[in-house]
Tab-separated table of C-alpha atoms and ligand atoms in Angstrom:
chain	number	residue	atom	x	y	z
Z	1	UNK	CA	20.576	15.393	17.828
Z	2	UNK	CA	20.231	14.286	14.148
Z	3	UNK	CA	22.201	11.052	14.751
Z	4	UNK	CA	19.477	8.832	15.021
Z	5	UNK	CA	17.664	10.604	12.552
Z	6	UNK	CA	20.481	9.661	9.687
Z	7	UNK	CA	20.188	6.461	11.284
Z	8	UNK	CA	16.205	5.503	10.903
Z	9	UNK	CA	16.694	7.314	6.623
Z	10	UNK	CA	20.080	5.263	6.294
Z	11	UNK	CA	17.717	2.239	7.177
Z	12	UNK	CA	15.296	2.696	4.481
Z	13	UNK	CA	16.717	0.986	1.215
Z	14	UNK	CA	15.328	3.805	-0.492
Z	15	UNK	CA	18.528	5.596	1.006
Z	16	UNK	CA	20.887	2.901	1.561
Z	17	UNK	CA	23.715	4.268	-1.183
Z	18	UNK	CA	23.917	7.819	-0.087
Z	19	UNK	CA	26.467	9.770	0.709
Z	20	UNK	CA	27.250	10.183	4.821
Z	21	UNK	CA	27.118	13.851	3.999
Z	22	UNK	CA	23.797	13.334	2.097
Z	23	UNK	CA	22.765	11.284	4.625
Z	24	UNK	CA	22.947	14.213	7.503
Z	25	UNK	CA	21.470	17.039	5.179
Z	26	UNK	CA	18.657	14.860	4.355
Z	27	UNK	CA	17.856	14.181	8.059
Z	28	UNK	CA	18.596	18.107	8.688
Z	29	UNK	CA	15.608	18.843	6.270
Z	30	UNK	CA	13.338	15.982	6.866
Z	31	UNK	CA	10.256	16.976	8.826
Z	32	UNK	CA	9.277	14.540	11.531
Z	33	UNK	CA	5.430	13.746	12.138
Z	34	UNK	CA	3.665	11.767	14.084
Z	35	UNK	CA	0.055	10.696	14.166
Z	36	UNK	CA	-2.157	8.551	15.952
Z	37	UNK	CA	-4.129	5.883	14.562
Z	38	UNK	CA	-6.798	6.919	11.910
Z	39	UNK	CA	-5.657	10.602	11.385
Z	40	UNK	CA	-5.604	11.668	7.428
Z	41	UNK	CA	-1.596	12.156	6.253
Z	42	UNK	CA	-3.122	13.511	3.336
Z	43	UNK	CA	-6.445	13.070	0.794
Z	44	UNK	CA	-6.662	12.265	-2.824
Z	45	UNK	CA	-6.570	14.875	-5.303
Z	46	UNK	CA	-4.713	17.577	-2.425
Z	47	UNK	CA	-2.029	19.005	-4.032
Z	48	UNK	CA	1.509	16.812	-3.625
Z	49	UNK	CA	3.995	18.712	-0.950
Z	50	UNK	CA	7.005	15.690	-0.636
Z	51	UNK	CA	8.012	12.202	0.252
Z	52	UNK	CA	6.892	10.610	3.053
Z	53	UNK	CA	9.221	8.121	4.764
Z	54	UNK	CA	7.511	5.523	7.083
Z	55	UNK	CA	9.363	4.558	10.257
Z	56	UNK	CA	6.994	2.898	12.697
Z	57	UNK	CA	3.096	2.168	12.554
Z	58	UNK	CA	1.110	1.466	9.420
Z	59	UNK	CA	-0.818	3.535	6.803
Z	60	UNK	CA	-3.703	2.529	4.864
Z	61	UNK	CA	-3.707	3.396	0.986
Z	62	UNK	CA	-7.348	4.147	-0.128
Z	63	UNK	CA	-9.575	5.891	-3.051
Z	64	UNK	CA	-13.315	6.437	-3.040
Z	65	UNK	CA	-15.661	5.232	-5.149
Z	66	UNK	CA	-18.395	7.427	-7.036
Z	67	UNK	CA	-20.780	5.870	-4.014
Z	68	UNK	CA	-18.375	7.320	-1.301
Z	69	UNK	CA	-17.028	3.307	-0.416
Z	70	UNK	CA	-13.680	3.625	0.470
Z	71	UNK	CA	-11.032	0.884	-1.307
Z	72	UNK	CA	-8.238	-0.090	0.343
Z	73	UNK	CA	-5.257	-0.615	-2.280
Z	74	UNK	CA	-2.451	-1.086	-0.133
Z	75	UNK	CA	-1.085	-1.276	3.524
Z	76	UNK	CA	2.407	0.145	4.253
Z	77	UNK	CA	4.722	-0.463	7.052
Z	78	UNK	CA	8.033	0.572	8.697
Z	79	UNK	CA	10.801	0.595	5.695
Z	80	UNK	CA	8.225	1.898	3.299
Z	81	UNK	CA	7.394	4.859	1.462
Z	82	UNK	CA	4.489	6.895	-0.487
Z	83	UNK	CA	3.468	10.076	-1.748
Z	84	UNK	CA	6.225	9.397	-4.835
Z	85	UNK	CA	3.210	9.165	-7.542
Z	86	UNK	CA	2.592	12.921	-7.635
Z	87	UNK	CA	5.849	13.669	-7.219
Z	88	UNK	CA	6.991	11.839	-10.182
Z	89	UNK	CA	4.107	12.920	-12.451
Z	90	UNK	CA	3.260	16.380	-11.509
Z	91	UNK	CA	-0.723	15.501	-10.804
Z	92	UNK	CA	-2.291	15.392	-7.275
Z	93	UNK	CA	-2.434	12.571	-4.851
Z	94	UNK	CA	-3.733	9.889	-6.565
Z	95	UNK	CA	-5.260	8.145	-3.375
Z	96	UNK	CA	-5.609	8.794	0.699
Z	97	UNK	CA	-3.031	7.879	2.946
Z	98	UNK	CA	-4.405	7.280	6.344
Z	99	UNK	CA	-2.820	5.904	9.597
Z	100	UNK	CA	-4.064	2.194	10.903
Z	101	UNK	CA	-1.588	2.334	13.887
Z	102	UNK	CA	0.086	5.133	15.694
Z	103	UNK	CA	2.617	6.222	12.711
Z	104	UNK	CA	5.715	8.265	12.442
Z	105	UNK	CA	6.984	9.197	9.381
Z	106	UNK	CA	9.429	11.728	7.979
Z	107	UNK	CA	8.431	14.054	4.823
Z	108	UNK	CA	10.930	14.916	2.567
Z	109	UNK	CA	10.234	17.894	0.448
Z	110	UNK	CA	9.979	17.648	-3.397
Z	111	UNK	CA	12.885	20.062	-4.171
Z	112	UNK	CA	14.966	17.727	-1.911
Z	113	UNK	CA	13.457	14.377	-3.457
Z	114	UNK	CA	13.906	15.771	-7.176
Z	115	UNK	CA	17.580	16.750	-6.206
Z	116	UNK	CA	18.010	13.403	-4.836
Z	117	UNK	CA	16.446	11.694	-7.209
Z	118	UNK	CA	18.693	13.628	-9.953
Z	119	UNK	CA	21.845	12.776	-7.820
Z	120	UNK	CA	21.403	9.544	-7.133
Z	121	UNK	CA	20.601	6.693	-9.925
Z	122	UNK	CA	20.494	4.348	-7.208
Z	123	UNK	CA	17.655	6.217	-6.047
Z	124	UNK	CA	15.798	6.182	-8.941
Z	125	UNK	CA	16.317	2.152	-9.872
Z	126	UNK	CA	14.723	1.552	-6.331
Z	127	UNK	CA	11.644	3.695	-6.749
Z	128	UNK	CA	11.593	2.093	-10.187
Z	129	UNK	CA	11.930	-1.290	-8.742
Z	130	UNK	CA	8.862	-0.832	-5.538
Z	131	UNK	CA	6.829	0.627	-8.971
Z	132	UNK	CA	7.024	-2.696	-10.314
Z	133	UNK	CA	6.216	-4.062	-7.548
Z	134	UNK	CA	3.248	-2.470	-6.563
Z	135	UNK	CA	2.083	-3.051	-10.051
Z	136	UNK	CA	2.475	-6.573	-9.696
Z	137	UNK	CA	0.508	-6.276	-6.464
Z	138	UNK	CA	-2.415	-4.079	-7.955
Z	139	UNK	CA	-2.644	-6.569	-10.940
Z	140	UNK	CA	-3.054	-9.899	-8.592
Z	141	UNK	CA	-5.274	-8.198	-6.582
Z	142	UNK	CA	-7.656	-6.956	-9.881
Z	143	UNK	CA	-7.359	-10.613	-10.603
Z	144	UNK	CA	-8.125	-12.152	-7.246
Z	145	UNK	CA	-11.440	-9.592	-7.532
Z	146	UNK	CA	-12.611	-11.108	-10.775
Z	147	UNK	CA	-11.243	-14.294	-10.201
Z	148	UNK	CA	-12.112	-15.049	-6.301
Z	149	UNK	CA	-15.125	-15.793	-4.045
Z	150	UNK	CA	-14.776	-13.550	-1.022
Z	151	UNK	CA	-14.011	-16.425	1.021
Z	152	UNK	CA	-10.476	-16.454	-1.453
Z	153	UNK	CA	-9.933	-13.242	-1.456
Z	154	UNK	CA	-9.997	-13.239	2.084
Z	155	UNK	CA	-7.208	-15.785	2.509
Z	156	UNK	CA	-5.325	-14.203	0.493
Z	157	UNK	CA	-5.610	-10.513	2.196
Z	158	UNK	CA	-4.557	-12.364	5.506
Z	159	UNK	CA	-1.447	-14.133	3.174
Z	160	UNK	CA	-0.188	-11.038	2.346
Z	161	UNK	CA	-0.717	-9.177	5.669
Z	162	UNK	CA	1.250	-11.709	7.034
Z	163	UNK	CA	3.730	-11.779	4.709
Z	164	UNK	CA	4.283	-7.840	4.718
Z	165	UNK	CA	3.431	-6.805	8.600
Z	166	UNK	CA	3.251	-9.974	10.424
Z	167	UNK	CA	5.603	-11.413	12.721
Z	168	UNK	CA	6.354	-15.589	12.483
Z	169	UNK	CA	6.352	-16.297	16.245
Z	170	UNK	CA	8.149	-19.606	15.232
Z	171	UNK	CA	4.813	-22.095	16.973
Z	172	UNK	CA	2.876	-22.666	13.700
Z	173	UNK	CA	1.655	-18.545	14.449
Z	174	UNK	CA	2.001	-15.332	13.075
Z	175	UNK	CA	1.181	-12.104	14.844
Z	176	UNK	CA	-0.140	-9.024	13.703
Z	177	UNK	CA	-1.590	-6.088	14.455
Z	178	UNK	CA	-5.560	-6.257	13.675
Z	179	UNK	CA	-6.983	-4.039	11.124
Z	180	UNK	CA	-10.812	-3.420	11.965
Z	181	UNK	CA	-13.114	-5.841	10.305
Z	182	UNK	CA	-13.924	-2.378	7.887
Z	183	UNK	CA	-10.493	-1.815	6.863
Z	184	UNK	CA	-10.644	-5.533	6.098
Z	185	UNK	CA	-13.440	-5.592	4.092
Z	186	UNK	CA	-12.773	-2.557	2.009
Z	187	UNK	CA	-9.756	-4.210	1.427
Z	188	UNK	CA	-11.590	-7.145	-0.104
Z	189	UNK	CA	-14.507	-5.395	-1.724
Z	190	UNK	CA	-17.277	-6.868	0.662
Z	191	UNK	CA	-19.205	-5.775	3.710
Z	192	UNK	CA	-18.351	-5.298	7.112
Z	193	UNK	CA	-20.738	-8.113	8.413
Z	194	UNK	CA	-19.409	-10.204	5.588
Z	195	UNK	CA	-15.640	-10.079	7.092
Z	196	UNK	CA	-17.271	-10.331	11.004
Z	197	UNK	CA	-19.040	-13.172	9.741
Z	198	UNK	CA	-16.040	-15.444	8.216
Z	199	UNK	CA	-14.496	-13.962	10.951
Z	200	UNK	CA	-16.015	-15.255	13.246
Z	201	UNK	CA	-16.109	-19.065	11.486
Z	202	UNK	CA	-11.986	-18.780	11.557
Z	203	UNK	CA	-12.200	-18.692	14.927
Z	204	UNK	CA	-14.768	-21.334	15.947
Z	205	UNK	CA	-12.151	-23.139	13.539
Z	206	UNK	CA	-9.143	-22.566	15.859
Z	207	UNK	CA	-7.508	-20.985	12.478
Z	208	UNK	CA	-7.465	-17.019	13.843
Z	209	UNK	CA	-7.388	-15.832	17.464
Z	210	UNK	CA	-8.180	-12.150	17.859
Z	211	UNK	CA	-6.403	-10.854	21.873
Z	212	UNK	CA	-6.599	-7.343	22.786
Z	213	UNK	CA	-4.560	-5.460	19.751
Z	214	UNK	CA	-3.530	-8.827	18.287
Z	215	UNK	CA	-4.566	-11.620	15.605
Z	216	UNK	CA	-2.998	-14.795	15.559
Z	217	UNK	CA	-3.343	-16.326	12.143
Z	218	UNK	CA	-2.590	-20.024	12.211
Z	219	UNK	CA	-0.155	-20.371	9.227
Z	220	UNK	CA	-1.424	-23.310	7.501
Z	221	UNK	CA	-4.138	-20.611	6.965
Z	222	UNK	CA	-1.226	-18.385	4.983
Z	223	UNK	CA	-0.251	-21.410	2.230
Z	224	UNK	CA	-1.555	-20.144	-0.482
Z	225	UNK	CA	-2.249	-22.977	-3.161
Z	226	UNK	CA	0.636	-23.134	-6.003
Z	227	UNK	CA	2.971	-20.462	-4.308
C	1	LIG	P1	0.790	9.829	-4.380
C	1	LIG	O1	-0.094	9.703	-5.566
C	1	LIG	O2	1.699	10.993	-4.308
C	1	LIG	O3	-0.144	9.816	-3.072
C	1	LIG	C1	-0.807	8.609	-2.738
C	1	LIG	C2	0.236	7.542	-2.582
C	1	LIG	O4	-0.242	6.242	-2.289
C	1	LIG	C3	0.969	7.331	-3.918
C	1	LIG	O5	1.698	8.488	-4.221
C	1	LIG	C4	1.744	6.083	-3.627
C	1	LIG	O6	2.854	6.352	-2.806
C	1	LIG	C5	0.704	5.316	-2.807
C	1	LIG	N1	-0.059	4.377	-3.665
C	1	LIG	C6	-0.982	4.665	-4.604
C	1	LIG	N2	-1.459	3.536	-5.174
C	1	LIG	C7	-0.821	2.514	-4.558
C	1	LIG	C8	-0.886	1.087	-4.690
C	1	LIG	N3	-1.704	0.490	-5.569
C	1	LIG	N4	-0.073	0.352	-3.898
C	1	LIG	C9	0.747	0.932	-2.997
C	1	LIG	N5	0.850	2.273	-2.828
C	1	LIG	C10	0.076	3.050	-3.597
């Protein structure tokens, strides 16, 4: 019964090194959850209950401004995991995680995850290394903000949505999923009818086709200049 449950942790780097014996206690204590899209995993500030590993779907990483906006910082997929912050540091969430597809996801509790975590160096150099790289993220996205029209900073959100959910379809496409034009634009700190609106031009220009669930983003669109 927990087979493919030590199969779908086993998969997730995070968990790659452990121990087969590990391996089944961890899926024995895992709690499985599954949402459908836009339902609340948890809000800023709650109080911080464990580890969430994502298997399928997509989550949405947001805060609020003092104006209510929502911010998108980050979209997570299957492989991925969140909710270490307030683990590590003892304070509350530090942002909302919400779903953007349906989304399953295992929680780990935090005396399993400190145990772990204590265990386990392995563990701890990979949540050190996805750190880093989330702080790389976070710091070219501050600079694409002060440094980028919203025309920019709209090729580059559709760069790296490619790059980290999309799927090359191997014809000069990529496929993914299609966030609403408000995810997309509090993703790129602009308004809803701005995003519909260059939307809209991508597609007169042949460069994005939106079917049923789908966007196709041509991927000359996804060269970014210099990378
Ligand atoms: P935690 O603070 O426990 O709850 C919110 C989670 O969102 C946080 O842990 C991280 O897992 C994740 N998170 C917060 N900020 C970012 C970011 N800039 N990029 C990616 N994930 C983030």
């Amino acid at each position: 019964m927990s087979a493919p449950v030590v199969e779908l942790l086993a998969a997730n780097p995070l968990f790659a090194e452990l121990a087969p014996s590990e391996l089944e206690a961890l899926a024995t204590a895992a709690e499985r959850h599954e949402y459908s899209r836009d339902e609340t995993v948890f809000a800023m500030q709650q109080p911080a209950d464990g580890l969430y590993v994502l298997v399928s779907g997509r989550v949405k990483v947001s805060v609020s401004s003092s104006g209510g906006k929502e911010i998108i910082l980050a979209t997570l997929g299957p492989g991925q995991f969140f909710g270490e912050m307030a683990l590590l540091d003892n304070e509350p969430r530090s942002a909302s995680v919400v779903t953007q597809l349906p989304t399953t996801v295992y929680r780990i509790r935090r005396a399993d995850f400190e145990r772990l975590v204590e265990a386990y160096p392995s563990i701890a150099r990979k949540l050190l290394r996805e750190l880093s790289m989330r702080l790389r993220r976070a710091n070219a996205q501050m600079e694409s903000l002060v440094t980028l029209d919203v025309v920019g900073r709209l090729a580059r959100y559709f760069i790296n949505l490619a790059r980290q959910h999309g799927q090359l379809l191997g014809n000069g496409w990529v496929a993914v999923r299609r966030p609403t034009h408000q995810d997309i634009a509090a993703s790129v700190g602009t308004s809803r009818e701005t995003v519909t609106r260059l939307i809209t031009d991508l597609e007169t220009r042949g460069l994005v086709v939106n079917e049923g669930k789908m966007s196709y983003l041509r991927e000359e669109v996804l060269v970014e200049e210099g990378s």
